[in-house]
Amino acid sequence: SPVTLNGYAVACSGGVATNYSFSYVDGKITVSPKQLTVTGPSSTVTYGDLKPSPLTPDITGFYSTEGTGNLTTVPTCSTAYVAGSPVTLNGYAVACSGGVATNYSFSYVDGKITVSPKQLTVTGPSSTVTYGDAKPSPLTPNITGFYSTEGTGNLTTVPTCTTAYAAGSPVNGTTGYPVTCSGGAATNYSFYYVAGKITVSQKQLTVTGPSSTVTYGDLKPSPLTPNITGFYSTEGTGNLTTVPT
């Protein structure tokens, strides 16, 4: 039976007695609205994501098989979160209101949108140098994954990169010298680091055979010592595994 303003009369009758007569006064059953619990939806988004839609509340407590079709007005939910809202410790409340029904009252429980940091990929720079070259500078990382038009100006601390390579570091095949980055800090971003690499190529030496003039019949000049130029710094033939002949 639905909620009514006057309730439902409880009428009494049928009393019989020799020594008594009966005056009947109605009682009343008052029907109060059944409380529904309306809970705002909760979700986790990544910084920069659009606002979840629709924001449909979860409504519990209906009688029997009744549902939102038995409400005069279904509650709706809203939130202050929009795309670009920053990461916060407490998230953004999803508050619901506006429910109307004859037979139901409404208890509202906020949901929450939690914003997680957006991951940036920080890649160390890669380059090829010749043996003996100075360390490339600056070692500026490539950072991708920013929201909208944001960039390094939106970071609390911009990642920096380092390498063990220095002028004179030897050729070490395809392994090279890793360029690793670290140190990024931001409220709205997390960081995924990918190492770059400095590959050292061999420095070319110019080996020039000796030239001389002899007179017909002279012995072959000896020794035939080549002139070798192009060494790094103070290095010389002592730094060769085998000296050209």
Backbone as numpy.savetxt, mean C-alpha at the origin, in Angstrom:
# Nx Ny Nz CAx CAy CAz Cx Cy Cz
-49.23 -8.75 16.16 -50.08 -7.56 16.16 -49.20 -6.31 16.16
-49.53 -5.33 15.37 -48.68 -4.16 15.25 -48.76 -3.24 16.45
-47.76 -2.39 16.53 -47.78 -1.34 17.54 -48.95 -0.41 17.25
-49.74 -0.09 18.29 -50.85 0.86 18.16 -50.77 1.87 19.29
-51.39 3.00 19.07 -51.36 4.07 20.06 -52.06 3.66 21.34
-53.20 2.96 21.22 -54.04 2.64 22.38 -53.81 1.25 22.94
-52.96 0.48 22.32 -52.71 -0.88 22.79 -53.89 -1.80 22.52
-53.90 -2.92 23.21 -54.94 -3.94 22.99 -55.61 -4.22 24.34
-56.99 -4.05 24.34 -57.75 -4.24 25.58 -57.73 -5.69 26.03
-57.64 -5.86 27.34 -57.78 -7.19 27.93 -59.09 -7.15 28.72
-60.15 -7.72 28.13 -61.52 -7.65 28.70 -61.83 -8.92 29.48
-62.48 -8.76 30.63 -62.84 -9.89 31.49 -64.36 -10.02 31.57
-64.89 -11.24 31.76 -66.35 -11.47 31.86 -66.59 -12.86 32.41
-67.89 -13.14 32.66 -68.26 -14.51 32.99 -68.28 -14.86 34.47
-68.04 -13.87 35.35 -68.06 -14.19 36.79 -69.48 -14.52 37.29
-69.67 -15.52 38.12 -70.98 -15.92 38.69 -70.80 -16.18 40.18
-71.66 -15.55 40.98 -71.63 -15.81 42.43 -72.98 -15.43 43.04
-73.40 -16.13 44.11 -74.66 -15.81 44.78 -74.56 -14.50 45.51
-73.47 -14.27 46.16 -73.35 -13.11 47.03 -72.60 -11.93 46.40
-72.19 -12.05 45.13 -71.41 -10.98 44.53 -71.92 -10.64 43.14
-71.74 -9.37 42.83 -71.93 -8.93 41.44 -70.55 -8.51 40.92
-70.43 -8.22 39.65 -69.12 -8.00 39.03 -69.10 -6.70 38.23
-68.10 -5.92 38.47 -67.84 -4.71 37.67 -66.52 -4.95 36.92
-66.59 -4.87 35.65 -65.42 -5.23 34.83 -64.66 -3.97 34.36
-63.37 -3.98 34.54 -62.49 -2.90 34.05 -61.43 -3.53 33.15
-61.36 -3.03 31.93 -60.39 -3.60 30.98 -58.95 -3.34 31.41
-58.12 -4.33 31.17 -56.67 -4.12 31.21 -56.19 -3.75 29.81
-54.92 -3.67 29.62 -54.40 -3.28 28.31 -53.03 -3.92 28.05
-52.87 -4.43 26.83 -51.55 -4.89 26.37 -50.98 -3.80 25.46
-49.88 -3.24 25.91 -49.20 -2.21 25.11 -48.05 -2.87 24.34
-48.02 -2.67 23.04 -46.98 -3.24 22.19 -45.92 -2.17 21.91
-44.75 -2.42 22.39 -43.64 -1.48 22.11 -42.89 -1.93 20.87
-42.26 -0.99 20.16 -41.51 -1.37 18.95 -40.36 -2.33 19.29
-40.11 -3.23 18.38 -38.99 -4.17 18.50 -37.73 -3.46 18.00
-36.68 -3.56 18.79 -35.46 -2.84 18.42 -34.67 -3.60 17.36
-34.33 -2.88 16.32 -33.43 -3.40 15.30 -32.03 -2.82 15.53
-31.01 -3.62 15.27 -29.63 -3.14 15.32 -29.16 -2.88 13.90
-28.81 -1.64 13.65 -28.37 -1.23 12.31 -26.86 -0.95 12.38
-26.08 -1.78 11.70 -24.63 -1.67 11.75 -24.09 -1.21 10.41
-23.33 -0.14 10.45 -22.70 0.34 9.22 -21.68 -0.65 8.71
-21.48 -0.72 7.40 -20.51 -1.67 6.84 -19.08 -1.25 7.16
-18.21 -2.23 7.35 -16.79 -1.98 7.59 -15.98 -2.57 6.44
-14.91 -1.90 6.09 -14.06 -2.39 5.01 -12.68 -1.77 5.14
-11.74 -2.35 4.41 -10.38 -1.82 4.36 -10.08 -1.43 2.92
-9.61 -0.22 2.75 -9.23 0.27 1.42 -7.76 0.66 1.45
-7.18 0.80 0.27 -5.81 1.29 0.15 -5.85 2.78 -0.11
-4.92 3.50 0.47 -4.86 4.95 0.27 -5.03 5.30 -1.20
-6.01 6.18 -1.47 -6.29 6.60 -2.84 -7.47 5.90 -3.46
-7.93 4.79 -2.86 -9.09 4.07 -3.41 -10.35 4.93 -3.32
-11.30 4.64 -4.21 -12.60 5.28 -4.14 -13.35 4.84 -2.90
-14.34 5.65 -2.51 -15.19 5.28 -1.39 -15.99 4.03 -1.75
-16.03 3.03 -0.86 -16.83 1.83 -1.15 -18.29 2.21 -1.41
-18.89 1.56 -2.37 -20.28 1.86 -2.72 -20.96 0.58 -3.21
-22.22 0.32 -2.78 -23.00 1.13 -1.85 -22.60 0.87 -0.40
-22.95 1.82 0.48 -22.73 1.64 1.92 -24.01 1.07 2.53
-24.15 -0.22 2.40 -25.38 -0.90 2.81 -25.27 -1.37 4.25
-26.22 -0.96 5.11 -26.14 -1.38 6.51 -26.57 -2.83 6.70
-26.07 -3.44 7.75 -26.54 -4.77 8.16 -27.59 -4.55 9.24
-28.79 -5.04 9.01 -29.91 -4.81 9.93 -30.37 -6.15 10.49
-30.32 -6.28 11.80 -30.71 -7.53 12.45 -31.78 -7.26 13.50
-32.53 -8.32 13.81 -33.54 -8.21 14.87 -34.98 -8.24 14.37
-35.21 -8.49 13.10 -36.57 -8.51 12.56 -37.38 -9.66 13.17
-38.69 -9.46 13.23 -39.61 -10.51 13.67 -39.83 -11.49 12.52
-39.71 -12.78 12.85 -40.02 -13.86 11.91 -39.29 -13.64 10.58
-40.07 -13.61 9.49 -39.45 -13.50 8.17 -39.47 -12.06 7.64
-39.81 -11.13 8.50 -39.86 -9.74 8.05 -38.46 -9.23 7.72
-38.43 -8.14 6.96 -37.16 -7.56 6.55 -37.33 -6.10 6.23
-36.41 -5.57 5.40 -36.44 -4.14 5.10 -37.71 -3.72 4.39
-38.39 -4.66 3.75 -39.67 -4.34 3.12 -40.75 -3.98 4.11
-40.53 -4.26 5.39 -41.50 -3.92 6.43 -41.17 -2.60 7.12
-40.20 -1.91 6.60 -39.86 -0.60 7.15 -40.45 0.50 6.29
-40.87 1.57 6.94 -41.37 2.73 6.19 -40.22 3.39 5.44
-39.10 3.55 6.13 -37.89 4.11 5.52 -36.69 3.28 5.96
-35.94 2.79 5.00 -34.76 1.98 5.30 -33.60 2.91 5.69
-32.86 2.60 6.76 -31.73 3.44 7.14 -30.68 3.50 6.03
-30.00 4.61 5.94 -28.90 4.78 4.99 -27.63 5.14 5.77
-26.48 4.96 5.11 -25.20 5.18 5.78 -24.34 6.15 4.98
-23.49 6.86 5.69 -22.59 7.81 5.05 -21.27 7.83 5.80
-20.25 8.38 5.14 -18.92 8.47 5.75 -18.20 9.70 5.24
-17.27 10.18 6.04 -16.46 11.32 5.61 -15.34 10.89 4.67
-15.12 9.58 4.54 -14.01 9.10 3.70 -14.29 9.40 2.23
-13.25 9.88 1.55 -13.26 10.03 0.09 -11.90 9.58 -0.42
-11.81 9.37 -1.72 -10.51 9.01 -2.31 -9.49 10.08 -1.97
-8.36 9.66 -1.42 -7.32 10.60 -1.03 -7.34 10.94 0.45
-8.37 10.46 1.19 -8.36 10.66 2.64 -7.14 9.94 3.23
-6.41 10.61 4.13 -5.16 10.02 4.61 -5.36 8.84 5.55
-4.31 8.06 5.70 -4.29 6.97 6.68 -4.41 7.59 8.07
-5.32 7.05 8.89 -5.47 7.52 10.27 -5.53 6.31 11.19
-5.21 6.54 12.44 -5.19 5.46 13.41 -6.58 4.86 13.61
-7.60 5.72 13.63 -8.96 5.26 13.97 -9.84 5.01 12.76
-9.35 5.25 11.56 -10.17 5.04 10.38 -11.26 6.09 10.26
-12.26 5.80 9.42 -13.35 6.73 9.15 -14.68 6.04 9.46
-15.45 6.65 10.37 -16.73 6.06 10.78 -17.71 6.01 9.62
-18.46 4.92 9.56 -19.59 4.80 8.63 -20.84 4.82 9.49
-21.52 5.97 9.54 -22.67 6.17 10.42 -23.96 6.01 9.64
-24.93 5.36 10.27 -26.22 5.12 9.63 -27.32 5.84 10.42
-28.40 6.18 9.72 -29.51 6.89 10.34 -30.71 6.86 9.42
-31.80 7.44 9.92 -32.96 7.66 9.05 -33.99 6.56 9.00
-33.81 5.48 9.77 -34.79 4.40 9.74 -36.12 4.82 10.35
-37.20 4.45 9.69 -38.56 4.74 10.18 -39.41 3.49 10.03
-40.17 3.14 11.10 -41.07 1.99 11.04 -42.07 2.08 12.20
-43.26 1.56 11.99 -44.26 1.54 13.05 -43.89 0.55 14.13
-43.43 -0.61 13.72 -43.23 -1.70 14.67 -41.79 -1.88 15.14
-40.91 -1.01 14.68 -39.51 -1.18 15.03 -38.89 0.14 15.48
-37.94 0.03 16.40 -37.06 1.14 16.75 -35.66 0.77 16.27
-34.74 1.72 16.34 -33.45 1.51 15.71 -32.30 1.85 16.66
-31.37 0.92 16.76 -30.13 1.15 17.49 -29.00 1.12 16.47
-28.26 2.22 16.42 -27.25 2.36 15.36 -25.83 2.08 15.89
-25.10 1.29 15.13 -23.70 0.98 15.45 -22.85 1.38 14.24
-21.85 2.22 14.47 -21.01 2.66 13.36 -20.17 1.52 12.80
-20.01 1.53 11.50 -18.99 0.72 10.86 -17.72 1.56 10.72
-16.74 1.05 10.00 -15.48 1.78 9.88 -14.78 1.44 8.56
-14.28 2.48 7.93 -13.40 2.28 6.77 -11.97 2.49 7.24
-11.17 1.44 7.12 -9.76 1.50 7.51 -8.93 1.72 6.25
-8.07 2.71 6.29 -7.23 3.03 5.14 -5.83 2.48 5.38
-5.39 1.59 4.51 -4.03 1.03 4.62 -3.10 1.80 3.68
-1.82 1.88 4.02 -0.88 2.61 3.17 -0.79 1.98 1.77
-0.58 2.83 0.80 -0.40 2.40 -0.59 1.08 2.05 -0.79
1.33 0.91 -1.42 2.72 0.46 -1.56 3.41 1.15 -2.74
4.56 1.69 -2.46 5.42 2.24 -3.51 6.53 1.24 -3.82
6.91 1.17 -5.08 8.06 0.35 -5.47 9.25 1.27 -5.68
10.29 1.02 -4.91 11.50 1.84 -4.96 12.61 1.00 -5.59
13.03 1.40 -6.78 14.04 0.64 -7.53 15.34 1.42 -7.59
16.41 0.77 -7.16 17.73 1.40 -7.24 18.14 1.57 -8.69
18.91 2.63 -9.00 19.33 2.85 -10.38 20.35 1.80 -10.84
20.28 1.46 -12.11 21.24 0.52 -12.70 22.04 1.25 -13.77
23.31 0.89 -13.87 24.17 1.52 -14.88 25.37 0.62 -15.15
26.04 0.93 -16.24 27.27 0.21 -16.59 28.41 1.22 -16.59
29.47 0.86 -15.90 30.65 1.72 -15.85 31.85 0.94 -16.39
32.88 1.67 -16.71 34.13 1.04 -17.13 35.04 0.93 -15.91
35.76 -0.17 -15.83 36.68 -0.37 -14.70 37.50 0.90 -14.46
37.45 1.37 -13.22 38.19 2.56 -12.85 37.34 3.81 -12.79
36.13 3.76 -13.37 35.26 4.93 -13.34 34.84 5.25 -11.91
34.53 6.52 -11.66 34.00 6.93 -10.37 32.60 6.35 -10.17
32.18 6.28 -8.93 30.82 5.81 -8.62 29.81 6.78 -9.22
28.80 6.27 -9.92 27.76 7.15 -10.45 27.11 7.95 -9.32
26.85 9.21 -9.60 26.27 10.09 -8.59 25.38 11.12 -9.28
24.19 11.41 -8.72 23.63 10.81 -7.51 23.01 9.44 -7.81
22.85 8.63 -6.76 22.16 7.34 -6.90 20.69 7.56 -6.57
19.96 8.05 -7.55 18.56 8.43 -7.34 17.63 7.26 -7.64
16.79 6.86 -6.69 15.89 5.73 -6.95 14.73 6.13 -7.87
14.19 5.14 -8.54 12.95 5.32 -9.30 11.80 4.86 -8.42
10.87 5.76 -8.15 9.77 5.44 -7.22 8.46 5.49 -7.98
7.73 4.38 -7.98 6.46 4.31 -8.70 5.35 3.87 -7.75
4.11 4.22 -8.13 2.94 3.78 -7.36 2.24 4.89 -6.61
2.63 6.14 -6.84 2.00 7.24 -6.12 0.53 7.39 -6.51
-0.26 7.91 -5.58 -1.67 8.22 -5.83 -1.77 9.53 -6.61
-2.57 9.50 -7.66 -2.87 10.69 -8.44 -1.59 11.42 -8.85
-1.50 12.70 -8.53 -0.34 13.49 -8.94 0.70 13.62 -7.83
0.57 12.85 -6.78 1.52 12.94 -5.68 2.91 12.43 -6.10
3.90 12.82 -5.33 5.26 12.42 -5.63 6.11 12.43 -4.37
7.41 12.57 -4.55 8.32 12.50 -3.41 8.07 13.61 -2.40
7.45 14.71 -2.84 7.11 15.78 -1.92 6.08 15.38 -0.89
5.41 14.26 -1.13 4.40 13.76 -0.18 4.96 12.71 0.76
6.26 12.51 0.73 6.91 11.57 1.64 7.53 12.32 2.81
7.48 11.73 3.98 8.16 12.32 5.14 9.67 12.24 4.94
10.14 11.08 4.49 11.56 10.89 4.18 11.67 10.16 2.85
12.42 10.72 1.93 12.62 10.09 0.61 13.69 9.01 0.74
13.46 7.81 0.18 14.47 6.76 0.25 15.78 7.19 -0.41
16.86 6.67 0.11 18.18 6.91 -0.49 18.82 5.57 -0.84
19.81 5.63 -1.73 20.43 4.40 -2.23 21.95 4.42 -2.00
22.50 3.25 -1.79 23.95 3.12 -1.60 24.45 1.89 -2.37
25.77 1.85 -2.56 26.38 0.70 -3.22 27.80 0.52 -2.69
28.27 -0.71 -2.76 29.65 -0.99 -2.36 30.64 -0.63 -3.46
30.14 -0.35 -4.65 31.04 -0.03 -5.76 31.79 1.27 -5.48
33.06 1.28 -5.82 33.88 2.50 -5.78 34.85 2.42 -6.96
35.43 3.56 -7.31 36.42 3.56 -8.39 37.51 2.54 -8.09
37.77 1.65 -9.03 38.76 0.60 -8.82 38.17 -0.73 -8.42
36.86 -0.76 -8.14 36.22 -2.06 -7.85 36.37 -2.95 -9.08
36.77 -4.21 -8.87 37.07 -5.05 -10.03 35.83 -5.52 -10.78
36.05 -5.89 -12.03 35.01 -6.53 -12.84 34.62 -7.84 -12.14
33.32 -8.08 -11.99 32.89 -9.33 -11.34 31.75 -10.00 -12.12
31.90 -9.98 -13.42 30.96 -10.68 -14.27 29.59 -10.05 -14.27
28.57 -10.91 -14.39 27.20 -10.40 -14.47 26.63 -10.06 -13.10
27.35 -10.41 -12.03 26.84 -10.13 -10.68 26.78 -8.63 -10.42
27.80 -7.92 -10.81 27.85 -6.49 -10.60 27.83 -6.13 -9.12
27.51 -4.89 -8.86 27.46 -4.37 -7.49 26.05 -3.85 -7.22
25.32 -4.49 -6.25 23.94 -4.06 -5.98 23.87 -2.59 -5.54
22.81 -1.93 -5.98 22.49 -0.59 -5.50 21.21 -0.73 -4.69
21.33 -0.70 -3.37 20.19 -0.95 -2.49 19.67 0.36 -1.92
18.37 0.43 -1.77 17.71 1.64 -1.28 16.97 1.32 0.02
16.80 2.33 0.84 16.12 2.15 2.13 15.79 3.52 2.70
15.09 3.50 3.85 14.90 4.73 4.62 13.66 5.53 4.30
12.81 5.06 3.38 11.60 5.80 3.07 10.63 5.82 4.24
9.97 6.95 4.45 8.96 7.06 5.51 7.82 7.93 5.01
6.60 7.52 5.32 5.42 8.29 4.92 4.20 7.77 5.68
3.25 8.65 5.92 2.01 8.24 6.57 1.16 7.39 5.65
1.09 7.78 4.40 0.14 7.16 3.48 0.75 6.10 2.56
2.04 5.85 2.71 2.71 4.91 1.81 3.58 3.92 2.57
3.66 2.71 2.02 4.65 1.73 2.45 5.64 1.56 1.31
6.72 0.85 1.56 7.81 0.81 0.59 8.25 -0.61 0.29
8.36 -0.92 -1.00 8.89 -2.20 -1.46 10.16 -1.89 -2.26
11.26 -2.47 -1.80 12.56 -2.10 -2.38 13.07 -3.16 -3.36
13.54 -2.68 -4.50 14.15 -3.54 -5.53 15.55 -3.00 -5.80
16.55 -3.85 -5.69 17.94 -3.40 -5.88 18.23 -3.13 -7.35
19.00 -2.08 -7.60 19.56 -1.86 -8.92 20.94 -2.51 -8.99
21.70 -2.23 -10.04 23.00 -2.89 -10.18 23.95 -2.02 -11.00
25.19 -1.95 -10.52 26.25 -1.32 -11.30 27.10 -2.45 -11.89
27.11 -2.51 -13.20 27.90 -3.51 -13.91 29.20 -2.87 -14.36
30.30 -3.55 -14.07 31.62 -3.02 -14.42 32.13 -3.73 -15.67
32.36 -2.95 -16.71 32.92 -3.53 -17.94 34.44 -3.32 -17.96
35.10 -4.13 -18.74 36.57 -4.06 -18.80 37.04 -2.75 -19.44
38.12 -2.25 -18.91 38.73 -1.04 -19.46 39.67 -1.48 -20.59
39.54 -0.80 -21.70 40.35 -1.20 -22.87 41.77 -0.63 -22.78
42.74 -1.52 -23.00 44.13 -1.11 -23.13 44.52 -1.10 -24.61
45.35 -0.16 -24.96 45.88 -0.13 -26.32 47.31 -0.69 -26.29
47.49 -1.78 -27.00 48.80 -2.46 -27.03 49.42 -2.20 -28.40
50.50 -1.46 -28.41 51.15 -1.08 -29.67 52.50 -1.78 -29.79
52.65 -2.52 -30.86 53.93 -3.19 -31.10 55.03 -2.16 -31.34
56.28 -2.51 -30.98 57.41 -1.57 -31.14 57.77 -1.38 -32.62
58.14 -0.19 -32.91 58.62 0.11 -34.28 60.10 0.48 -34.22
60.84 0.09 -35.25 62.27 0.43 -35.29 62.77 0.35 -36.73
63.92 0.87 -36.93 64.55 0.79 -38.26 65.87 0.03 -38.12
66.05 -0.96 -38.98 67.28 -1.74 -38.95 67.94 -1.66 -40.32
69.20 -2.02 -40.35 69.95 -2.09 -41.61 69.90 -3.52 -42.10
69.79 -3.62 -43.41 69.74 -4.95 -44.01 70.82 -5.84 -43.42
70.39 -7.00 -42.91 71.32 -7.96 -42.33 71.39 -7.90 -40.83
70.82 -6.82 -40.24 70.84 -6.72 -38.78 69.99 -7.81 -38.15
70.33 -8.13 -36.92 69.50 -9.08 -36.17 68.14 -8.47 -35.87
67.19 -9.35 -35.62 65.86 -8.90 -35.19 65.99 -8.14 -33.88
65.35 -6.98 -33.78 65.39 -6.25 -32.50 64.82 -7.12 -31.39
65.44 -7.05 -30.27 65.00 -7.86 -29.13 65.31 -7.10 -27.85
64.40 -7.12 -26.89 63.09 -7.78 -26.97 62.09 -6.92 -27.75
61.02 -7.59 -28.23 59.93 -6.87 -28.90 58.88 -6.52 -27.85
59.15 -5.45 -27.14 58.29 -5.08 -26.01 57.19 -4.13 -26.46
55.92 -4.50 -26.22 54.83 -3.61 -26.64 54.71 -2.40 -25.72
54.13 -1.35 -26.27 53.78 -0.19 -25.46 52.30 -0.32 -25.09
52.01 -0.34 -23.81 50.63 -0.58 -23.36 50.14 0.66 -22.62
49.05 1.23 -23.12 48.48 2.44 -22.51 47.02 2.20 -22.14
46.56 3.02 -21.22 45.14 2.96 -20.84 44.88 2.41 -19.46
45.96 2.14 -18.70 45.77 1.57 -17.37 45.03 2.55 -16.46
44.31 1.97 -15.48 43.65 2.77 -14.45 44.66 3.21 -13.41
44.64 4.50 -13.09 45.44 5.06 -12.01 46.91 4.67 -12.18
47.50 4.07 -11.15 48.92 3.73 -11.19 49.17 2.28 -11.59
48.13 1.60 -12.05 48.31 0.20 -12.42 49.18 0.07 -13.66
49.69 -1.13 -13.85 50.54 -1.38 -15.00 50.52 -2.86 -15.35
51.56 -3.32 -16.01 51.59 -4.71 -16.47 51.56 -5.70 -15.31
51.96 -5.24 -14.13 51.87 -6.13 -12.97 50.45 -6.47 -12.60
49.50 -5.74 -13.15 48.09 -6.02 -12.89 47.46 -6.87 -13.98
48.26 -7.38 -14.92 47.75 -8.26 -15.95 48.03 -9.71 -15.58
47.13 -10.57 -15.90 47.36 -12.00 -15.68 48.45 -12.51 -16.61
48.36 -12.08 -17.85 49.40 -12.41 -18.85 49.70 -11.16 -19.65
50.97 -10.84 -19.75 51.38 -9.64 -20.49 51.44 -9.99 -21.97
50.87 -9.10 -22.83 50.95 -9.37 -24.28 52.40 -9.48 -24.74
52.60 -10.33 -25.73 53.93 -10.45 -26.35 53.79 -10.17 -27.82
